[in-house]
mmCIF file of C-alpha atoms in Angstrom:
data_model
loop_
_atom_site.group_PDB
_atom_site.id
_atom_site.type_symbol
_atom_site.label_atom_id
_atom_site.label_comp_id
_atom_site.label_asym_id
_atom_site.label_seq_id
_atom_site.Cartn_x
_atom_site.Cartn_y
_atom_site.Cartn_z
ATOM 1 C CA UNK A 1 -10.726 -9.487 -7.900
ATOM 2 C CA UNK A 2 -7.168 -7.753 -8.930
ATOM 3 C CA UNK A 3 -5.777 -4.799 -7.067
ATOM 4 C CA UNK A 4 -3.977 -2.003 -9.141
ATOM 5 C CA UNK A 5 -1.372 -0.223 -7.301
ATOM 6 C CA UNK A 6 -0.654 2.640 -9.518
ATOM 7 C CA UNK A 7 2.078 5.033 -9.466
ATOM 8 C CA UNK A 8 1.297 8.532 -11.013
ATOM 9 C CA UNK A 9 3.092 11.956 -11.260
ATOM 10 C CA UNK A 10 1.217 14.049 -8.489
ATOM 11 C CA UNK A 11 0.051 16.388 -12.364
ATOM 12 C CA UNK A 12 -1.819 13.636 -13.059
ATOM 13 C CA UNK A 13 -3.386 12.427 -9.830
ATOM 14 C CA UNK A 14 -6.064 14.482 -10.072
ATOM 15 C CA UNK A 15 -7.536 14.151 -13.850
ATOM 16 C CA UNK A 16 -6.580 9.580 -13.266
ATOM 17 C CA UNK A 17 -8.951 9.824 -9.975
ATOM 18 C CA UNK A 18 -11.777 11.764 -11.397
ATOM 19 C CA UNK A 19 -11.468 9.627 -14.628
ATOM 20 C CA UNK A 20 -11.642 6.507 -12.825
ATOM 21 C CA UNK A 21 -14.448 7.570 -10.074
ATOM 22 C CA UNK A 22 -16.219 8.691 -13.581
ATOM 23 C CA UNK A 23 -16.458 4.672 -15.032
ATOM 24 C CA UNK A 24 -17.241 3.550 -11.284
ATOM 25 C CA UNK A 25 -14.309 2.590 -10.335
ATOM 26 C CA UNK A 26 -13.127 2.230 -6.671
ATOM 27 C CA UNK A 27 -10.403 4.984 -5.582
ATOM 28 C CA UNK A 28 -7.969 5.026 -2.918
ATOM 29 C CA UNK A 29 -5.414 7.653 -2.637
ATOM 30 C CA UNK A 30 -2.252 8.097 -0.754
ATOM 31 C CA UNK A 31 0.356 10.550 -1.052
ATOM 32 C CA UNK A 32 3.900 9.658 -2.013
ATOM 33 C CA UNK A 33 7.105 10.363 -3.018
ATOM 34 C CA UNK A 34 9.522 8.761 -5.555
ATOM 35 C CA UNK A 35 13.080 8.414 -6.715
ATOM 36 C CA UNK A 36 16.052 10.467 -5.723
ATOM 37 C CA UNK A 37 14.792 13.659 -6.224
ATOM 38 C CA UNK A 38 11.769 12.726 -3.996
ATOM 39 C CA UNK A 39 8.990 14.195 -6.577
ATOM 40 C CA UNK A 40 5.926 13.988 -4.848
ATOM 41 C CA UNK A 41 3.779 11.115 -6.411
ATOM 42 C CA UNK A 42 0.408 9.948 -5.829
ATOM 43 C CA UNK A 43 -0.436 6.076 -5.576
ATOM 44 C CA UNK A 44 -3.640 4.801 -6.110
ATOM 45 C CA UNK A 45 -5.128 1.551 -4.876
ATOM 46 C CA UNK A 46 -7.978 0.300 -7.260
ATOM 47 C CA UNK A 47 -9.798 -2.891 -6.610
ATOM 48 C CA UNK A 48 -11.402 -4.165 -9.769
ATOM 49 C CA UNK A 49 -12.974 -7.076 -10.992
ATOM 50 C CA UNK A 50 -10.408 -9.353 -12.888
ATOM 51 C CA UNK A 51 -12.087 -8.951 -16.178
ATOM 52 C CA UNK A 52 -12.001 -4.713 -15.694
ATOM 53 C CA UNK A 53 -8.660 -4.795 -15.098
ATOM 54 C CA UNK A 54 -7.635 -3.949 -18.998
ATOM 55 C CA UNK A 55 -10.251 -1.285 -18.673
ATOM 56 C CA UNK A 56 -8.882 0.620 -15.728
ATOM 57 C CA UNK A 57 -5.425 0.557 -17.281
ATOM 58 C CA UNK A 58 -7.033 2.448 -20.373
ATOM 59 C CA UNK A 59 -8.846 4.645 -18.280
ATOM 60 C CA UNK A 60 -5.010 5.475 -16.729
ATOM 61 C CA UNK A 61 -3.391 5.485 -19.617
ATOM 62 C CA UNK A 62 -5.761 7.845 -21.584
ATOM 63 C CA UNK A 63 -6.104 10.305 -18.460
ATOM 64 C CA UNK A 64 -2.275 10.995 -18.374
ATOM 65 C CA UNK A 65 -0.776 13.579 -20.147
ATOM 66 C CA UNK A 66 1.835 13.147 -22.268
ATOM 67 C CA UNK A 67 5.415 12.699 -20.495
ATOM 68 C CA UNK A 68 7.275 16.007 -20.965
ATOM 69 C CA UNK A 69 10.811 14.305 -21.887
ATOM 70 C CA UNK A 70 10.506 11.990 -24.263
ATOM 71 C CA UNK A 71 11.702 8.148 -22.840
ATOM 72 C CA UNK A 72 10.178 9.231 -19.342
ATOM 73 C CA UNK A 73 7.185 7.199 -18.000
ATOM 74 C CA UNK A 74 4.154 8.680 -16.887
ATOM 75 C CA UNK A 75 3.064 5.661 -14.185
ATOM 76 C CA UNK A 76 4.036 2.531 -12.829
ATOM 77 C CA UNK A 77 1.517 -0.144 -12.642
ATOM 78 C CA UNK A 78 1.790 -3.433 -10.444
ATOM 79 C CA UNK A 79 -1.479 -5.614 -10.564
ATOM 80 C CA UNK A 80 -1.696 -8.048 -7.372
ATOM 81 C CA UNK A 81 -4.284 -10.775 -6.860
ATOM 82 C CA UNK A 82 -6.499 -9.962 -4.256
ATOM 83 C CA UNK A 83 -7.316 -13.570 -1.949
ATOM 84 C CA UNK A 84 -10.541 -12.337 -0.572
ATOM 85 C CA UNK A 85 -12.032 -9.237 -0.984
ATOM 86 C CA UNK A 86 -15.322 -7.833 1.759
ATOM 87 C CA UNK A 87 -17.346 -5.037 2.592
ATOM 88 C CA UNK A 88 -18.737 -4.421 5.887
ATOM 89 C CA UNK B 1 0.995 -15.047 6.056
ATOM 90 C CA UNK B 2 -1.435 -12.917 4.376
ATOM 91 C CA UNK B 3 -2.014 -9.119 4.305
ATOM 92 C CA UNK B 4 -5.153 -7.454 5.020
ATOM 93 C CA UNK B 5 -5.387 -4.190 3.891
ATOM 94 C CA UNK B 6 -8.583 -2.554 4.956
ATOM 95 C CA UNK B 7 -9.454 0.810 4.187
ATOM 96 C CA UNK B 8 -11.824 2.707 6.908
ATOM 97 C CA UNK B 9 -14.083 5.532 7.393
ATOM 98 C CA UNK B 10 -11.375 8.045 9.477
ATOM 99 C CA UNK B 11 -13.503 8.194 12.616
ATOM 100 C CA UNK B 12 -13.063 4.208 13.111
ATOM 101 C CA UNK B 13 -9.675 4.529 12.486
ATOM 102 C CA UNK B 14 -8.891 5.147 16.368
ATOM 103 C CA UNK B 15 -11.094 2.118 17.410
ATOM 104 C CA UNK B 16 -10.398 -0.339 15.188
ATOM 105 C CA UNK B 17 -6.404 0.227 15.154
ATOM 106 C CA UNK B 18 -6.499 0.334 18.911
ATOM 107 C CA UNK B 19 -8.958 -3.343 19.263
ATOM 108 C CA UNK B 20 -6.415 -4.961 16.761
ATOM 109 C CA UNK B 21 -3.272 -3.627 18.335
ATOM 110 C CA UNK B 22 -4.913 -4.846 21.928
ATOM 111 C CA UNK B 23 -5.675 -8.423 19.842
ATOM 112 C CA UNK B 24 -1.929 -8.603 19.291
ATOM 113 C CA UNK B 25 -1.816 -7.679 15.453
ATOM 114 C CA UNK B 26 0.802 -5.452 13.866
ATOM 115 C CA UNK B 27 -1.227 -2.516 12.075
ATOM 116 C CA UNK B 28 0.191 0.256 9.789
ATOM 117 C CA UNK B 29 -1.614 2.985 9.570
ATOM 118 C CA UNK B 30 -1.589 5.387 6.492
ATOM 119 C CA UNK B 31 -3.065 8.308 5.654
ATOM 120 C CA UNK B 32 -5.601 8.132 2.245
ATOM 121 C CA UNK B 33 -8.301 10.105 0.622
ATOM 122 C CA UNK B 34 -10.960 8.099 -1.093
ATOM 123 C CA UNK B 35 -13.773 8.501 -3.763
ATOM 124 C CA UNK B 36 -15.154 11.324 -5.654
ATOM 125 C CA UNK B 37 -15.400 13.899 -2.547
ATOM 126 C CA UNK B 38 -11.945 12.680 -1.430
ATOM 127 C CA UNK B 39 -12.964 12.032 2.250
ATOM 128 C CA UNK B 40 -10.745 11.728 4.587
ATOM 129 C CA UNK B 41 -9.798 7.727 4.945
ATOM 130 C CA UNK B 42 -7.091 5.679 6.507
ATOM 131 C CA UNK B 43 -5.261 2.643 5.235
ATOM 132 C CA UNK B 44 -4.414 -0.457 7.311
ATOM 133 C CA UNK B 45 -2.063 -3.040 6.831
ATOM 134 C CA UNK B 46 -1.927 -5.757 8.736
ATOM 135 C CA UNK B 47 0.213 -8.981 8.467
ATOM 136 C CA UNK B 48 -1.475 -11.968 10.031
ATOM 137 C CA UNK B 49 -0.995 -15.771 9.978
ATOM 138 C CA UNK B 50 -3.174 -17.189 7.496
ATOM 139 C CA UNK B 51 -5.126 -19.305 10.241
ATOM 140 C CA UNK B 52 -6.170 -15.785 11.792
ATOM 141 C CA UNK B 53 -7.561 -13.526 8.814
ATOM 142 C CA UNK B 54 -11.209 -14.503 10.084
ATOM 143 C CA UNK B 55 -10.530 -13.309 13.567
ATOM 144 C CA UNK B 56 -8.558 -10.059 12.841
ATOM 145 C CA UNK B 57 -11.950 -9.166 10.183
ATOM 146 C CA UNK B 58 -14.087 -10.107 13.134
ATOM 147 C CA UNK B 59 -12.094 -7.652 15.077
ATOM 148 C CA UNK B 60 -12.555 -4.806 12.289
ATOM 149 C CA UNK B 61 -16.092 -5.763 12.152
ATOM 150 C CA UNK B 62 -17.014 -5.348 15.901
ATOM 151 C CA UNK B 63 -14.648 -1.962 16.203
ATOM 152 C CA UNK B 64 -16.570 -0.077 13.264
ATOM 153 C CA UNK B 65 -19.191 2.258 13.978
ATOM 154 C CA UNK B 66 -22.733 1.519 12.571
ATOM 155 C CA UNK B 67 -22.907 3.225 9.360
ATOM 156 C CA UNK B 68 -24.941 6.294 9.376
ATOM 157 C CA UNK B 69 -26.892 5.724 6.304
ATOM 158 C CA UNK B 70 -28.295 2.514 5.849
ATOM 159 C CA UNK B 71 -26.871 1.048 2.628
ATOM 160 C CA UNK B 72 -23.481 2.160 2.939
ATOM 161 C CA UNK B 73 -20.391 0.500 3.895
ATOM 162 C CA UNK B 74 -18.193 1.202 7.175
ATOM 163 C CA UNK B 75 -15.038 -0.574 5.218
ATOM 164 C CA UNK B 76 -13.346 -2.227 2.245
ATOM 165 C CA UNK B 77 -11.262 -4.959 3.012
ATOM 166 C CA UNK B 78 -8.365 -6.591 0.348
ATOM 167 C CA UNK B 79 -6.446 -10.020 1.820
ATOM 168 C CA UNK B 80 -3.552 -10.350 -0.462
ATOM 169 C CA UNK B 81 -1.228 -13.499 -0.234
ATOM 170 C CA UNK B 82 1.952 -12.845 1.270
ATOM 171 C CA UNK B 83 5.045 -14.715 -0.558
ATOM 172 C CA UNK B 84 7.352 -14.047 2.101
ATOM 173 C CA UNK B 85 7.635 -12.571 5.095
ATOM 174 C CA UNK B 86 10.097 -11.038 7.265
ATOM 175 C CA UNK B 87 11.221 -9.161 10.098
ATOM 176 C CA UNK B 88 15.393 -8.159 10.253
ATOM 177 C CA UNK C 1 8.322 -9.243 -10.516
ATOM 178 C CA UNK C 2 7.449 -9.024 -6.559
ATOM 179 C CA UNK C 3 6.868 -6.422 -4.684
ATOM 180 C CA UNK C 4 8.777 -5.703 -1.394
ATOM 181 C CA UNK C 5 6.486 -3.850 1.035
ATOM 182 C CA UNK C 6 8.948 -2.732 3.790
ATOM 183 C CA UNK C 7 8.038 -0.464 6.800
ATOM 184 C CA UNK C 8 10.665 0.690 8.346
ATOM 185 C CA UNK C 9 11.748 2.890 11.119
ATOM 186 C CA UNK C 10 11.730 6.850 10.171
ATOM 187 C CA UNK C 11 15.291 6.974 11.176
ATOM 188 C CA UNK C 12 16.303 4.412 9.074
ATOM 189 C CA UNK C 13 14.097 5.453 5.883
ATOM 190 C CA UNK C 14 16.537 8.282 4.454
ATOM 191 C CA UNK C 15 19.349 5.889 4.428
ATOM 192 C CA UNK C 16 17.551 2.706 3.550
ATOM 193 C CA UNK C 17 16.040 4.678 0.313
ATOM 194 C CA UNK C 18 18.846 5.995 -0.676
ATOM 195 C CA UNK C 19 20.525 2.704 -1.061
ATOM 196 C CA UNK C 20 17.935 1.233 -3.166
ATOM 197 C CA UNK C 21 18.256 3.883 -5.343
ATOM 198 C CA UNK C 22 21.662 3.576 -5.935
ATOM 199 C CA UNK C 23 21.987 0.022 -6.661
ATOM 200 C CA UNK C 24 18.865 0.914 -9.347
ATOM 201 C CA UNK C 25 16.102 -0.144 -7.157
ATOM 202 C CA UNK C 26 12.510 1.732 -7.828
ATOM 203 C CA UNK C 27 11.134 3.142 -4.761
ATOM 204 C CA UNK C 28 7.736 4.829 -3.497
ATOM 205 C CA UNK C 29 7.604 6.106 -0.020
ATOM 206 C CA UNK C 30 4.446 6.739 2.363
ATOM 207 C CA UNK C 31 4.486 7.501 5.527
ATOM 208 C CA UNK C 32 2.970 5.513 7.491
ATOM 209 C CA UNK C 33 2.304 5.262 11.833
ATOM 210 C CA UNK C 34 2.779 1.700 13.878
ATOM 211 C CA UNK C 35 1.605 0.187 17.287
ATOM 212 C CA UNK C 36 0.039 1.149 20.111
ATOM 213 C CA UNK C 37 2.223 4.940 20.309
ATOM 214 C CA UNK C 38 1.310 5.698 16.598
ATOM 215 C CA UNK C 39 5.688 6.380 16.173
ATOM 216 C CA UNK C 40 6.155 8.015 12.643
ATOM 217 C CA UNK C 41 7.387 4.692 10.378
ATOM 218 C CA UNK C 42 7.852 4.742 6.385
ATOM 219 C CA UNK C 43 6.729 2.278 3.900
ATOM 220 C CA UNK C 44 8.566 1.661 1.227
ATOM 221 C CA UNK C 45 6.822 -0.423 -1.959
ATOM 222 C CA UNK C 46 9.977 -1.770 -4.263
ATOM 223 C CA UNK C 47 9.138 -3.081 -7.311
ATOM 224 C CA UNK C 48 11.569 -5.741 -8.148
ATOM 225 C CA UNK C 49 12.777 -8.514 -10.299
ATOM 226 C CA UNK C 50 11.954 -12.145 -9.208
ATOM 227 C CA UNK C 51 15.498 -12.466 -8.657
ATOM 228 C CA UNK C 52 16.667 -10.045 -7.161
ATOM 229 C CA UNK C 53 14.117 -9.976 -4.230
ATOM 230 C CA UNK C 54 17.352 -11.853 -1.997
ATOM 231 C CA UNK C 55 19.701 -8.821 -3.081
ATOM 232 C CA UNK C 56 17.315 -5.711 -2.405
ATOM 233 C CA UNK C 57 16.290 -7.456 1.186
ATOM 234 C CA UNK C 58 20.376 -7.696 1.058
ATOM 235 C CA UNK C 59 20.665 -3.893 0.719
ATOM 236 C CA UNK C 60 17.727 -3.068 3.341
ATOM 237 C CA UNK C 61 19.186 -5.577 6.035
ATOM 238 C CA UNK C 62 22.681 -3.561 5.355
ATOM 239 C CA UNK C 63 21.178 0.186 5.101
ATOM 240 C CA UNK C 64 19.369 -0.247 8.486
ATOM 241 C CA UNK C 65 20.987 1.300 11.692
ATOM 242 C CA UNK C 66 21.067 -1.329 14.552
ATOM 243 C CA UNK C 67 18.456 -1.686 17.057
ATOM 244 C CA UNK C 68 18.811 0.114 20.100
ATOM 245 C CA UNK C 69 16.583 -1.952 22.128
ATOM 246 C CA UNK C 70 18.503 -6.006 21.814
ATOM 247 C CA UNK C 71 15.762 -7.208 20.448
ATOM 248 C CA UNK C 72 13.796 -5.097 19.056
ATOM 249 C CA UNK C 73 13.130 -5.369 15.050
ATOM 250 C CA UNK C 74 14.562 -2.602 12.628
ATOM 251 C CA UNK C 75 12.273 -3.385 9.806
ATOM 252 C CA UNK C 76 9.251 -6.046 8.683
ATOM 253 C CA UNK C 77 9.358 -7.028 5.097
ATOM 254 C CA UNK C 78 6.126 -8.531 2.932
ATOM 255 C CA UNK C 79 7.268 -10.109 -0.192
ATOM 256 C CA UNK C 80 3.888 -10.009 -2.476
ATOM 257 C CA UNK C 81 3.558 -11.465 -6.102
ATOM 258 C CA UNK C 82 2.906 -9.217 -9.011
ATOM 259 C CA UNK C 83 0.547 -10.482 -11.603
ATOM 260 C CA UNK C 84 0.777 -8.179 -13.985
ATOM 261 C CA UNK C 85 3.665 -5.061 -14.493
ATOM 262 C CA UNK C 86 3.413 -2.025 -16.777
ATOM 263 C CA UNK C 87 4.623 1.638 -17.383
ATOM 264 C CA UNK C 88 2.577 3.537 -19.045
#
């Protein structure tokens, strides 16, 4: 089990969630805000199996529009292991 | 040290922050939306000692409410190792 | 590449984050709530280098006022391992 932390533009947050709720995908979302200008951002916390975890990033990637200046990112993606993992 | 990050129905939230807190764990609470009809959720972290990431999920497991239809689950629970730890 | 979770007083968040982002760190802000009085904290997730995990502690440590309470602890820092990195 691998847990995405991803890091989206709060334009996207929406369309990413929906996309990834859409291929059964587990979806946590917190509000945030980023960089010096403070631009609100949206992190998601995804828990997928290890062998998904290509998957969900093309799920992200696809469901982000394209950056408005060019050399911009859309998201920033950290992938932790996850030790133990329960529902109760 | 390990980090537990257990994300809750937002009625248990109260409960099951206050039993840990009372059990001597340090719990950070954040706000969270989750799945496709964005309920209302909150986000734990804890930080525990390795040797105590059975008890604190006991803890979380007594302090959540039955669930109200049968099948469902009260709580999702991610331990993630923790490479270092401190407090300054 | 680690990942600094660091929760932090609210007082201390402004200047803290605006450190980082001079010396080029990459931060995400929540707020979050602590302990048994539910103060108003921040968490800040840093994405950072393997080595320069020492440096950006190095800039938190400096950026935080001192605490008022002797005693007391400004800020609690989880170090956590990143498997995998990507901007997309």
């Amino acid at each position: 089990m691998k847990m995405i932390l991803a890091i989206l533009r709060d334009e996207d947050s929406e369309n990413v969630s929906h996309e990834l709720v859409k291929s059964e995908y587990r979806v946590t979302r917190i509000a945030s805000t980023g960089g010096f200008f403070r631009r609100g951002s949206t992190t998601l916390m995804i828990g997928v199996a290890e062998n998904k975890v290509e998957d969900a990033i093309q799920v992200i990637r696809r469901a982000c529009a394209p950056a408005i200046e060019p050399g911009t990112k859309r998201a920033t993606l950290f992938v932790l292991n996850v030790a133990h993992f329960e529902q109760i």
